[in-house]
CSV table of C-alpha atoms and ligand atoms in Angstrom, one decimal:
chain,number,residue,atom,x,y,z
I,4,MET,CA,17.8,-18.7,-6.2
I,5,THR,CA,16.3,-15.4,-7.2
I,6,THR,CA,18.4,-12.6,-8.5
I,7,LEU,CA,18.1,-8.8,-8.8
I,8,SER,CA,19.3,-7.4,-12.1
I,9,ILE,CA,20.7,-4.0,-11.9
I,10,HIS,CA,20.8,-1.9,-15.1
I,11,ASN,CA,22.5,1.4,-15.9
I,12,PRO,CA,19.6,3.8,-16.7
I,13,ALA,CA,21.8,5.9,-19.0
I,14,THR,CA,22.7,3.0,-21.3
I,15,GLY,CA,20.3,0.2,-20.5
I,16,GLU,CA,23.3,-2.1,-19.9
I,17,LEU,CA,23.2,-4.8,-17.3
I,18,ILE,CA,25.6,-3.9,-14.5
I,19,ILE,CA,25.3,-7.0,-12.4
I,20,ALA,CA,22.7,-9.7,-11.3
I,21,LEU,CA,22.9,-10.0,-7.5
I,22,PRO,CA,21.6,-12.9,-5.4
I,23,ALA,CA,18.3,-11.6,-3.9
I,24,ASP,CA,16.6,-12.2,-0.6
I,25,ASP,CA,13.4,-14.2,-0.3
I,26,ALA,CA,10.8,-14.7,2.4
I,27,ALA,CA,12.9,-17.4,4.2
I,28,SER,CA,16.2,-15.3,4.2
I,29,VAL,CA,14.3,-12.2,5.4
I,30,ALA,CA,12.8,-14.1,8.3
I,31,ALA,CA,16.2,-15.6,9.3
I,32,LYS,CA,17.8,-12.2,9.1
I,33,ALA,CA,15.1,-10.6,11.2
I,34,ALA,CA,15.4,-13.3,13.9
I,35,ALA,CA,19.2,-12.8,14.0
I,36,ALA,CA,18.7,-9.0,14.4
I,37,ARG,CA,16.2,-9.6,17.2
I,38,ALA,CA,18.6,-11.8,19.1
I,39,ALA,CA,21.6,-9.4,18.6
I,40,GLN,CA,19.8,-6.0,19.4
I,41,PRO,CA,19.9,-6.1,23.3
I,42,LEU,CA,23.7,-6.3,23.4
I,43,TRP,CA,24.1,-3.5,20.9
I,44,ALA,CA,21.7,-1.3,23.0
I,45,ALA,CA,23.7,-2.1,26.1
I,46,PHE,CA,26.9,-0.8,24.7
I,47,PRO,CA,27.9,2.7,25.9
I,48,LEU,CA,26.9,5.4,23.4
I,49,ALA,CA,30.6,6.2,22.9
I,50,ARG,CA,31.1,2.7,21.4
I,51,ARG,CA,28.2,3.1,18.9
I,52,LYS,CA,29.5,6.6,18.1
I,53,ALA,CA,33.0,5.2,17.3
I,54,CYS,CA,31.4,3.0,14.6
I,55,ILE,CA,29.6,5.9,13.0
I,56,GLU,CA,32.9,8.0,13.1
I,57,GLY,CA,34.6,5.0,11.3
I,58,PHE,CA,31.8,5.0,8.8
I,59,ARG,CA,32.4,8.7,8.1
I,60,THR,CA,36.1,8.0,7.5
I,61,GLY,CA,35.2,5.3,5.1
I,62,VAL,CA,32.8,7.6,3.1
I,63,VAL,CA,35.6,10.3,2.8
I,64,ARG,CA,38.2,7.7,1.8
I,65,ASP,CA,36.0,5.9,-0.8
I,66,LEU,CA,34.1,9.0,-2.0
I,67,GLU,CA,35.1,8.8,-5.7
I,68,LEU,CA,34.3,5.1,-5.9
I,69,LEU,CA,30.9,5.6,-4.1
I,70,ALA,CA,30.0,8.5,-6.4
I,71,ALA,CA,30.8,6.4,-9.5
I,72,THR,CA,28.7,3.5,-8.2
I,73,MET,CA,25.7,5.8,-7.5
I,74,THR,CA,26.0,7.5,-10.9
I,75,ARG,CA,26.2,4.2,-12.7
I,76,GLU,CA,23.1,2.6,-11.1
I,77,THR,CA,20.9,5.7,-10.8
I,78,GLY,CA,22.0,8.0,-13.7
I,79,LYS,CA,22.7,10.9,-11.3
I,80,PRO,CA,25.2,13.3,-12.8
I,81,ILE,CA,28.6,12.6,-11.2
I,82,LYS,CA,29.0,16.1,-9.7
I,83,MET,CA,25.7,15.7,-7.9
I,84,SER,CA,26.7,12.2,-6.7
I,85,ARG,CA,29.8,13.8,-5.1
I,86,ASN,CA,27.6,16.6,-3.7
I,87,GLU,CA,25.4,14.1,-2.0
I,88,LEU,CA,28.3,12.3,-0.4
I,89,ASN,CA,29.9,15.6,0.7
I,90,GLY,CA,26.5,16.7,2.0
I,91,LEU,CA,26.2,13.5,4.0
I,92,LEU,CA,29.2,14.5,6.1
I,93,PRO,CA,27.6,17.3,8.1
I,94,ARG,CA,24.5,15.1,8.6
I,95,ILE,CA,26.8,12.4,10.1
I,96,ASP,CA,28.4,15.1,12.3
I,97,PHE,CA,25.0,16.4,13.4
I,98,PHE,CA,23.9,12.9,14.5
I,99,LEU,CA,27.3,12.3,16.3
I,100,GLN,CA,27.0,15.7,18.1
I,101,GLU,CA,23.3,15.6,19.0
I,102,THR,CA,22.4,12.0,19.9
I,103,GLU,CA,23.6,12.2,23.5
I,104,ARG,CA,21.8,15.4,24.3
I,105,SER,CA,18.6,14.3,22.4
I,106,ILE,CA,18.2,11.0,24.3
I,107,ALA,CA,19.6,12.0,27.7
I,108,GLY,CA,17.3,11.0,30.6
I,109,GLU,CA,15.4,13.9,32.3
I,110,THR,CA,14.0,14.5,35.7
I,111,VAL,CA,10.9,16.5,35.1
I,112,PHE,CA,9.5,16.6,38.7
I,113,ASP,CA,11.1,16.1,42.1
I,114,GLU,CA,9.0,17.0,45.2
I,115,GLY,CA,8.0,15.5,48.5
I,116,GLY,CA,9.7,12.2,47.8
I,117,MET,CA,8.1,11.8,44.4
I,118,ARG,CA,10.3,11.9,41.3
I,119,GLU,CA,9.2,11.7,37.6
I,120,GLN,CA,11.7,10.9,35.0
I,121,ILE,CA,11.8,10.3,31.2
I,122,GLN,CA,14.2,7.8,29.8
I,123,HIS,CA,14.6,7.1,26.1
I,124,GLU,CA,14.8,3.4,25.2
I,125,PRO,CA,15.5,2.1,21.7
I,126,LEU,CA,12.4,0.9,19.7
I,127,GLY,CA,14.2,-2.4,19.1
I,128,VAL,CA,14.4,-3.8,15.6
I,129,VAL,CA,13.3,-1.3,12.9
I,130,ALA,CA,12.6,-1.8,9.2
I,131,ASN,CA,14.0,0.9,6.8
I,132,ILE,CA,12.5,0.6,3.3
I,133,SER,CA,14.1,3.2,1.1
I,134,ALA,CA,14.1,5.2,-2.1
I,135,TRP,CA,16.7,5.5,-4.8
I,136,ASN,CA,16.8,9.3,-5.6
I,137,TYR,CA,19.1,10.3,-2.7
I,138,PRO,CA,20.1,6.9,-1.5
I,139,TRP,CA,22.8,8.1,0.9
I,140,PHE,CA,20.6,10.8,2.4
I,141,VAL,CA,17.4,8.9,2.8
I,142,GLY,CA,19.1,5.7,3.9
I,143,CYS,CA,21.3,7.4,6.5
I,144,ASN,CA,18.6,9.7,7.8
I,145,VAL,CA,17.1,6.5,9.3
I,146,ILE,CA,20.1,4.1,9.7
I,147,LEU,CA,22.5,6.4,11.6
I,148,PRO,CA,20.2,7.7,14.3
I,149,ALA,CA,18.5,4.3,14.6
I,150,LEU,CA,21.9,2.7,15.2
I,151,LEU,CA,23.2,5.4,17.5
I,152,THR,CA,20.1,5.1,19.7
I,153,GLY,CA,20.6,1.3,20.1
I,154,ASN,CA,18.3,-0.2,17.5
I,155,ALA,CA,19.0,-3.0,15.0
I,156,VAL,CA,18.1,-2.0,11.4
I,157,LEU,CA,16.7,-4.2,8.6
I,158,TYR,CA,17.5,-2.1,5.6
I,159,LYS,CA,16.0,-2.6,2.2
I,160,PRO,CA,17.5,-0.2,-0.3
I,161,SER,CA,15.6,0.5,-3.4
I,162,GLU,CA,16.1,-2.0,-6.2
I,163,TYR,CA,17.3,1.0,-8.2
I,164,ALA,CA,20.1,1.9,-5.7
I,165,THR,CA,21.0,-1.5,-4.3
I,166,LEU,CA,24.8,-1.3,-5.0
I,167,THR,CA,24.8,2.0,-3.1
I,168,GLY,CA,22.8,0.4,-0.3
I,169,LEU,CA,25.2,-2.4,0.0
I,170,GLU,CA,28.1,0.1,0.1
I,171,ILE,CA,26.4,1.8,3.1
I,172,CYS,CA,26.3,-1.6,4.8
I,173,ARG,CA,29.9,-2.5,3.9
I,174,LEU,CA,31.2,0.8,5.3
I,175,LEU,CA,29.2,0.4,8.6
I,176,HIS,CA,30.3,-3.2,9.0
I,177,GLU,CA,33.9,-2.3,8.4
I,178,ALA,CA,33.6,0.4,11.0
I,179,GLY,CA,32.4,-2.2,13.6
I,180,VAL,CA,28.6,-2.3,13.4
I,181,PRO,CA,27.8,-6.0,13.8
I,182,ARG,CA,26.3,-7.7,10.7
I,183,ASP,CA,23.2,-8.7,12.6
I,184,ILE,CA,22.6,-5.2,13.7
I,185,LEU,CA,22.6,-3.5,10.3
I,186,VAL,CA,21.2,-6.0,7.8
I,187,GLY,CA,21.0,-5.3,4.1
I,188,LEU,CA,18.2,-6.9,2.1
I,189,VAL,CA,18.4,-7.2,-1.6
I,190,GLY,CA,15.3,-7.2,-3.8
I,191,GLY,CA,12.3,-5.2,-4.9
I,192,GLY,CA,8.8,-4.7,-3.5
I,193,GLU,CA,8.3,-8.3,-2.7
I,194,VAL,CA,11.3,-8.3,-0.4
I,195,GLY,CA,9.8,-5.1,1.2
I,196,GLN,CA,6.6,-7.0,1.7
I,197,ALA,CA,8.4,-9.9,3.3
I,198,LEU,CA,10.1,-7.5,5.6
I,199,LEU,CA,6.8,-6.0,6.7
I,200,GLU,CA,5.6,-9.5,7.8
I,201,GLN,CA,8.4,-9.8,10.4
I,202,GLU,CA,8.0,-8.8,14.0
I,203,VAL,CA,9.5,-5.3,13.8
I,204,ASP,CA,9.1,-2.4,16.3
I,205,GLY,CA,9.0,0.3,13.7
I,206,VAL,CA,8.7,0.8,10.0
I,207,PHE,CA,10.4,3.8,8.4
I,208,PHE,CA,9.6,4.2,4.7
I,209,THR,CA,10.7,6.7,2.1
I,210,GLY,CA,9.1,6.4,-1.3
I,211,SER,CA,6.0,7.1,-3.3
I,212,HIS,CA,2.5,7.9,-2.0
I,213,ALA,CA,1.1,4.7,-3.7
I,214,THR,CA,3.6,2.4,-2.0
I,215,GLY,CA,3.2,4.3,1.3
I,216,GLN,CA,-0.5,3.5,1.2
I,217,ARG,CA,0.3,-0.2,0.7
I,218,ILE,CA,2.7,-0.2,3.6
I,219,ALA,CA,0.2,1.6,5.9
I,220,GLN,CA,-2.3,-1.1,5.0
I,221,ALA,CA,0.2,-3.9,5.6
I,222,VAL,CA,1.2,-2.8,9.1
I,223,GLY,CA,-2.1,-1.0,10.1
I,224,GLN,CA,-3.4,-3.9,12.2
I,225,ARG,CA,-0.2,-4.3,14.1
I,226,PHE,CA,0.2,-1.0,16.1
I,227,VAL,CA,3.8,-0.7,15.0
I,228,LYS,CA,5.4,2.8,14.8
I,229,LEU,CA,5.1,3.9,11.2
I,230,GLN,CA,6.8,6.8,9.5
I,231,LEU,CA,6.1,7.6,5.8
I,232,GLU,CA,8.2,10.1,3.9
I,233,LEU,CA,6.4,10.5,0.6
I,234,GLY,CA,6.3,12.7,-2.5
I,235,GLY,CA,5.4,16.3,-2.9
I,236,LYS,CA,4.0,18.8,-5.4
I,237,ASP,CA,6.2,21.6,-4.0
I,238,PRO,CA,5.1,25.1,-5.0
I,239,THR,CA,7.0,28.4,-5.0
I,240,TYR,CA,5.6,31.9,-5.4
I,241,VAL,CA,7.6,34.7,-6.9
I,242,ALA,CA,6.3,38.0,-5.7
I,243,ASP,CA,6.5,41.3,-7.7
I,244,ASP,CA,9.2,42.8,-5.6
I,245,ALA,CA,11.6,39.8,-6.1
I,246,ASP,CA,14.5,40.1,-8.6
I,247,PRO,CA,13.0,38.0,-11.4
I,248,LYS,CA,16.3,36.9,-12.9
I,249,ALA,CA,17.8,35.9,-9.5
I,250,ALA,CA,14.6,34.0,-8.6
I,251,ALA,CA,14.5,32.3,-12.0
I,252,GLU,CA,18.1,31.1,-11.7
I,253,SER,CA,17.5,29.7,-8.2
I,254,LEU,CA,14.2,28.1,-9.1
I,255,ALA,CA,15.5,26.5,-12.4
I,256,ASP,CA,18.1,24.8,-10.3
I,257,GLY,CA,15.5,23.8,-7.7
I,258,ALA,CA,13.3,22.3,-10.4
I,259,MET,CA,15.9,20.5,-12.5
I,260,TYR,CA,18.6,19.5,-10.0
I,261,ASN,CA,19.0,15.7,-9.8
I,262,THR,CA,17.0,15.7,-13.1
I,263,GLY,CA,14.0,16.8,-11.1
I,264,GLN,CA,14.0,13.6,-9.1
I,265,SER,CA,14.0,15.1,-5.6
I,266,CYS,CA,11.1,14.9,-3.2
I,267,CYS,CA,11.5,18.6,-2.6
I,268,SER,CA,12.2,19.6,-6.3
I,269,VAL,CA,10.3,22.7,-7.2
I,270,GLU,CA,7.2,21.3,-9.0
I,271,ARG,CA,4.9,24.3,-9.4
I,272,ILE,CA,5.8,28.0,-9.9
I,273,TYR,CA,3.4,30.9,-9.4
I,274,VAL,CA,4.6,34.3,-10.5
I,275,HIS,CA,3.1,37.7,-9.9
I,276,GLU,CA,1.7,39.2,-13.1
I,277,ARG,CA,4.0,42.2,-12.9
I,278,SER,CA,7.2,40.2,-13.1
I,279,TYR,CA,5.8,37.1,-15.0
I,280,ASP,CA,7.3,37.8,-18.5
I,281,ALA,CA,10.7,38.7,-17.1
I,282,PHE,CA,10.7,35.7,-14.9
I,283,VAL,CA,9.7,33.3,-17.6
I,284,ASP,CA,12.3,34.6,-20.0
I,285,ALA,CA,15.1,34.3,-17.5
I,286,PHE,CA,13.9,30.8,-16.4
I,287,VAL,CA,14.0,29.5,-20.0
I,288,GLN,CA,17.4,31.0,-20.6
I,289,THR,CA,18.8,29.3,-17.5
I,290,VAL,CA,17.3,25.9,-18.3
I,291,LYS,CA,18.6,26.1,-21.8
I,292,SER,CA,22.1,26.3,-20.4
I,293,TYR,CA,21.7,22.9,-18.7
I,294,ARG,CA,23.5,20.1,-20.6
I,295,MET,CA,21.8,16.7,-20.8
I,296,GLY,CA,24.2,13.8,-21.4
I,297,ASP,CA,26.4,11.1,-20.0
I,298,PRO,CA,26.0,11.2,-16.2
I,299,ALA,CA,29.6,10.3,-15.8
I,300,SER,CA,30.7,13.4,-17.6
I,301,GLU,CA,31.7,16.4,-15.5
I,302,ASP,CA,29.6,19.0,-17.4
I,303,THR,CA,26.3,17.1,-17.4
I,304,TYR,CA,23.5,18.7,-15.5
I,305,ILE,CA,20.5,16.7,-16.7
I,306,GLY,CA,21.1,12.9,-16.2
I,307,ALA,CA,19.1,9.9,-17.0
I,308,ILE,CA,15.6,9.1,-15.6
I,309,THR,CA,16.3,6.4,-13.1
I,310,ARG,CA,13.1,4.4,-13.5
I,311,ALA,CA,11.9,3.7,-17.1
I,312,PRO,CA,8.1,3.8,-16.2
I,313,GLN,CA,8.5,7.5,-15.2
I,314,LEU,CA,9.0,8.4,-18.8
I,315,ASP,CA,5.4,7.5,-19.5
I,316,VAL,CA,4.3,9.7,-16.6
I,317,LEU,CA,6.2,12.6,-17.9
I,318,ALA,CA,5.0,12.1,-21.5
I,319,ALA,CA,1.4,11.9,-20.3
I,320,GLN,CA,1.7,15.1,-18.3
I,321,VAL,CA,3.2,16.9,-21.3
I,322,ALA,CA,0.4,15.6,-23.6
I,323,ASP,CA,-2.3,16.6,-21.1
I,324,ALA,CA,-0.8,20.1,-20.6
I,325,LYS,CA,-0.5,20.7,-24.4
I,326,ALA,CA,-4.1,19.4,-25.0
I,327,GLN,CA,-5.4,21.9,-22.4
I,328,GLY,CA,-3.7,24.9,-23.9
I,329,ALA,CA,-0.4,25.3,-21.9
I,330,LYS,CA,2.5,26.9,-23.8
I,331,LEU,CA,5.5,24.6,-24.3
I,332,LEU,CA,8.6,26.8,-24.0
I,333,LEU,CA,11.3,24.2,-23.9
I,334,GLY,CA,11.8,20.4,-24.4
I,335,GLY,CA,8.8,18.2,-24.1
I,336,HIS,CA,10.2,15.0,-25.6
I,337,ARG,CA,11.9,11.8,-24.6
I,338,GLY,CA,15.6,11.8,-25.4
I,339,GLU,CA,17.0,9.2,-27.8
I,340,GLY,CA,17.9,5.8,-26.4
I,341,PRO,CA,19.5,3.6,-25.3
I,342,GLY,CA,18.7,4.4,-21.7
I,343,ASN,CA,16.0,6.6,-20.2
I,344,TRP,CA,16.1,10.2,-21.2
I,345,PHE,CA,13.7,13.1,-21.0
I,346,GLU,CA,14.4,16.7,-22.1
I,347,ALA,CA,14.3,19.5,-19.6
I,348,THR,CA,10.7,20.8,-20.2
I,349,VAL,CA,9.2,24.2,-19.3
I,350,PHE,CA,5.5,25.2,-19.7
I,351,SER,CA,3.9,28.5,-19.1
I,352,ASP,CA,0.2,29.4,-19.1
I,353,VAL,CA,-0.7,26.4,-17.0
I,354,ASN,CA,-3.6,25.9,-14.6
I,355,HIS,CA,-4.8,23.5,-12.0
I,356,SER,CA,-6.9,21.4,-14.4
I,357,MET,CA,-3.6,20.1,-15.8
I,358,GLU,CA,-2.0,17.0,-14.3
I,359,LEU,CA,1.4,18.6,-14.2
I,360,MET,CA,0.1,21.1,-11.6
I,361,ARG,CA,-1.6,18.4,-9.5
I,362,GLU,CA,0.5,15.2,-9.4
I,363,GLU,CA,4.2,14.7,-8.7
I,364,SER,CA,6.2,14.8,-12.0
I,365,PHE,CA,9.4,13.6,-10.5
I,366,GLY,CA,11.4,14.6,-13.6
I,367,PRO,CA,12.7,17.6,-15.4
I,368,LEU,CA,9.3,19.1,-16.0
I,369,ILE,CA,7.8,22.3,-14.6
I,370,GLY,CA,4.8,24.5,-15.1
I,371,ILE,CA,4.7,28.3,-14.5
I,372,GLN,CA,1.4,30.0,-13.7
I,373,LYS,CA,0.6,33.7,-13.5
I,374,VAL,CA,-1.1,35.1,-10.4
I,375,ARG,CA,-2.7,38.4,-9.5
I,376,ASP,CA,-1.7,38.8,-5.9
I,377,ASP,CA,-0.4,37.0,-2.7
I,378,ASP,CA,-3.9,35.7,-1.8
I,379,GLU,CA,-4.3,33.9,-5.2
I,380,ALA,CA,-0.8,32.5,-4.8
I,381,VAL,CA,-1.6,31.1,-1.3
I,382,ARG,CA,-4.9,29.6,-2.5
I,383,LEU,CA,-3.2,27.8,-5.4
I,384,MET,CA,-0.2,26.7,-3.3
I,385,ASN,CA,-2.7,25.0,-0.9
I,386,ASP,CA,-4.7,23.5,-3.7
I,387,THR,CA,-3.1,20.1,-3.3
I,388,ARG,CA,-3.3,17.0,-1.2
I,389,TYR,CA,0.5,17.1,-0.7
I,390,GLY,CA,2.4,19.3,1.7
I,391,LEU,CA,6.1,18.7,1.8
I,392,THR,CA,7.7,22.1,1.0
I,393,ALA,CA,6.7,25.5,-0.2
I,394,GLY,CA,8.6,28.7,-0.9
I,395,VAL,CA,8.3,32.4,-1.6
I,396,TYR,CA,10.7,34.9,-3.3
I,397,THR,CA,10.3,38.4,-2.1
I,398,ARG,CA,12.5,41.2,-0.7
I,399,ASP,CA,10.1,41.6,2.2
I,400,GLU,CA,10.6,39.2,5.1
I,401,ALA,CA,7.2,40.2,6.7
I,402,ARG,CA,5.4,39.5,3.4
I,403,ALA,CA,7.2,36.1,3.2
I,404,LYS,CA,6.2,35.2,6.7
I,405,ARG,CA,2.6,36.2,6.0
I,406,VAL,CA,2.4,34.0,2.9
I,407,LEU,CA,4.3,31.0,4.3
I,408,SER,CA,2.4,30.9,7.6
I,409,GLN,CA,-0.7,30.3,5.6
I,410,VAL,CA,0.8,27.5,3.5
I,411,LYS,CA,0.3,23.9,4.6
I,412,ALA,CA,3.7,22.3,4.3
I,413,GLY,CA,6.3,20.6,6.5
I,414,SER,CA,9.1,22.9,5.4
I,415,VAL,CA,8.9,26.5,4.1
I,416,TYR,CA,11.5,28.5,2.3
I,417,TRP,CA,12.2,32.3,1.9
I,418,ASN,CA,14.3,33.1,-1.1
I,419,CYS,CA,15.6,29.5,-1.4
I,420,CYS,CA,14.3,26.1,-2.4
I,421,ASP,CA,15.1,22.4,-2.6
I,422,ARG,CA,17.0,22.5,0.7
I,423,VAL,CA,17.3,20.1,3.6
I,424,SER,CA,19.1,20.8,6.8
I,425,PRO,CA,20.1,18.1,9.4
I,426,ARG,CA,19.2,20.6,12.2
I,427,LEU,CA,15.6,21.0,11.1
I,428,PRO,CA,12.8,18.4,11.1
I,429,TRP,CA,11.9,16.9,7.7
I,430,SER,CA,8.3,16.0,7.5
I,431,GLY,CA,5.2,16.3,5.3
I,432,VAL,CA,1.6,17.4,5.7
I,433,GLY,CA,-1.3,15.4,4.2
I,434,ASP,CA,-0.4,12.9,1.6
I,435,SER,CA,3.3,13.8,1.9
I,436,GLY,CA,3.6,11.5,4.9
I,437,VAL,CA,3.5,11.1,8.6
I,438,GLY,CA,6.4,11.3,11.1
I,439,LEU,CA,9.7,13.0,10.6
I,440,THR,CA,13.5,12.5,10.2
I,441,LEU,CA,16.4,14.8,11.0
I,442,SER,CA,16.7,17.4,13.8
I,443,ARG,CA,16.7,16.2,17.5
I,444,TYR,CA,13.1,15.0,16.9
I,445,GLY,CA,14.4,12.7,14.2
I,446,ILE,CA,16.8,11.2,16.7
I,447,GLN,CA,14.2,10.8,19.4
I,448,THR,CA,11.8,9.1,16.9
I,449,PHE,CA,13.9,6.0,17.2
I,450,THR,CA,13.3,5.8,20.9
I,451,ARG,CA,10.3,5.1,23.1
I,452,PRO,CA,10.2,7.7,25.9
I,453,LYS,CA,9.5,5.6,29.1
I,454,ALA,CA,7.8,7.3,32.0
I,455,TRP,CA,9.3,6.6,35.5
I,456,HIS,CA,7.2,7.4,38.6
I,457,LEU,CA,9.5,6.9,41.6
I,458,ARG,CA,8.3,7.4,45.2
I,459,GLN,CA,10.9,7.2,47.9
I,460,PRO,CA,9.8,5.1,50.9
I,461,ALA,CA,8.7,7.2,53.9
L,218,NAD,P1,8.7,3.5,-4.5
L,218,NAD,O1,7.5,3.7,-3.6
L,218,NAD,O2,8.5,2.9,-5.8
L,218,NAD,O3,9.7,2.5,-3.7
L,218,NAD,C1,10.2,2.8,-2.4
L,218,NAD,C2,10.7,1.5,-1.8
L,218,NAD,O4,9.5,0.7,-1.5
L,218,NAD,C3,11.6,0.6,-2.6
L,218,NAD,O5,12.6,0.1,-1.8
L,218,NAD,C4,10.6,-0.5,-3.1
L,218,NAD,O6,11.3,-1.7,-3.4
L,218,NAD,C5,9.7,-0.7,-1.9
L,218,NAD,N1,8.4,-1.3,-2.1
L,218,NAD,C6,7.7,-1.2,-3.3
L,218,NAD,N2,6.5,-1.9,-3.1
L,218,NAD,C7,6.5,-2.3,-1.8
L,218,NAD,C8,5.5,-3.0,-1.0
L,218,NAD,N3,4.4,-3.4,-1.5
L,218,NAD,N4,5.8,-3.3,0.2
L,218,NAD,C9,7.0,-2.9,0.8
L,218,NAD,N5,8.0,-2.2,0.1
L,218,NAD,C10,7.7,-1.9,-1.2
L,218,NAD,O7,9.4,4.9,-4.5
L,218,NAD,P2,10.8,5.3,-5.3
L,218,NAD,O8,10.5,5.4,-6.7
L,218,NAD,O9,11.9,4.5,-4.8
L,218,NAD,O10,11.0,6.8,-4.7
L,218,NAD,C11,10.5,7.9,-5.3
L,218,NAD,C12,9.4,8.5,-4.4
L,218,NAD,O11,10.0,8.8,-3.1
L,218,NAD,C13,9.0,9.9,-4.9
L,218,NAD,O12,7.6,10.0,-4.8
L,218,NAD,C14,9.7,10.9,-3.9
L,218,NAD,O13,9.0,12.1,-3.8
L,218,NAD,C15,9.7,10.1,-2.7
L,218,NAD,N6,10.7,10.6,-1.8
L,218,NAD,C16,10.3,11.2,-0.6
L,218,NAD,C17,11.3,11.7,0.3
L,218,NAD,C18,10.9,12.4,1.5
L,218,NAD,O14,11.8,12.6,2.3
L,218,NAD,N7,9.6,12.8,1.7
L,218,NAD,C19,12.6,11.5,0.0
L,218,NAD,C20,13.0,10.8,-1.2
L,218,NAD,C21,12.0,10.4,-2.0
């Protein structure tokens, strides 16, 4: 039997070795889900909603235990683990409130004995291959609306957040979701690959651009609905009329929260030349106040780097920036082991020939670049193949709208950053992905709108 070893990234210690899935078990689970799905879809929505309400109760009841588990296996600071779980509750409420309205049947034409109607049917059996950085958010963004709309879900949590993934399954099963309707799969990329070989009706993936490409290739021949939520290189522009200190405090948090391991972490900052020096000073002062240390400790802000290979990516971006003349203002080194640590790192005087301004850092590393005006900021913000989020800090709403309407990104922010709302669609442009989650569209995406043409007999 194969096993999956789960380590604590803050200490390197083995937490547990779990029995893992293999090709045969994945196939058997997929077949069971296929057989079970029609009955689940035939239940009244109220019955499926009752299961999700029970899940919410379980999350609230077990919150401390769930936060501790997530912190242990991902290195996320404990306060941020609690924040993620508390932030999940309004998402659950949104899905509970909005599903009925989002998938209600519609009559769109009714004249002369001819009626046209749209009816939302579940896709059927969907695969959810997920990331570790916000495992409750990214897992539940798919699982909850997919279940509510009548689908079965084959869910492969990241190998770096499997205990959390299994907790999501436990709480949903305890709340009444049948075991063949939400099926957890344990393992790494090879189990994800085995899942893609099953007859599924949709593939919903959250993860890196490189894996997204592999997944698109694997399912490309099969005409299966495919959604890819990938990385970003999220830029923000600080205009000369913004308060540099307030902007710096907000953006330091946006860059370093979750140890910089958020898909919408601020990854590039452009500052108008008139406020550049004041901004950079305030930014460095704020980041200096962030304490790196034991993720279980209440005053830790910078936790462990979850995946050890990312340390090499960060070190290479630092070396490249230094070699090309960037100014290192803070950090720049790996922390001492055991475990995976990297200091909060700030560069100024960067430019787009440097890797840290082009490719996702996914860690506590940020570059700040001076710009002459709004046009240069827009040009640089768009100088990327990613397009997840982008922001601007200015007192002037019209100026913000002018800038943001020119930026190619799925989400845009005025005087805020690193923010996700269940009410708004979450999507990427370009290499940041295809499809969307959240909002009413992120509920409808788990359905197939069927067109009914109904003519009354004369
Ligand atoms: P990853 O691509 O390494 O892994 C994601 C998942 O894919 C894991 O479950 C993994 O086991 C699985 N996998 C790996 N190889 C596979 C294969 N060949 N076939 C099938 N499955 C395979 O990504 P990660 O490190 O877990 O997540 C970090 C990335 O996710 C970052 O780039 C981040 O920006 C992105 N992300 C995006 C969003 C978003 O909403 N756009 C949200 C969170 C994270």
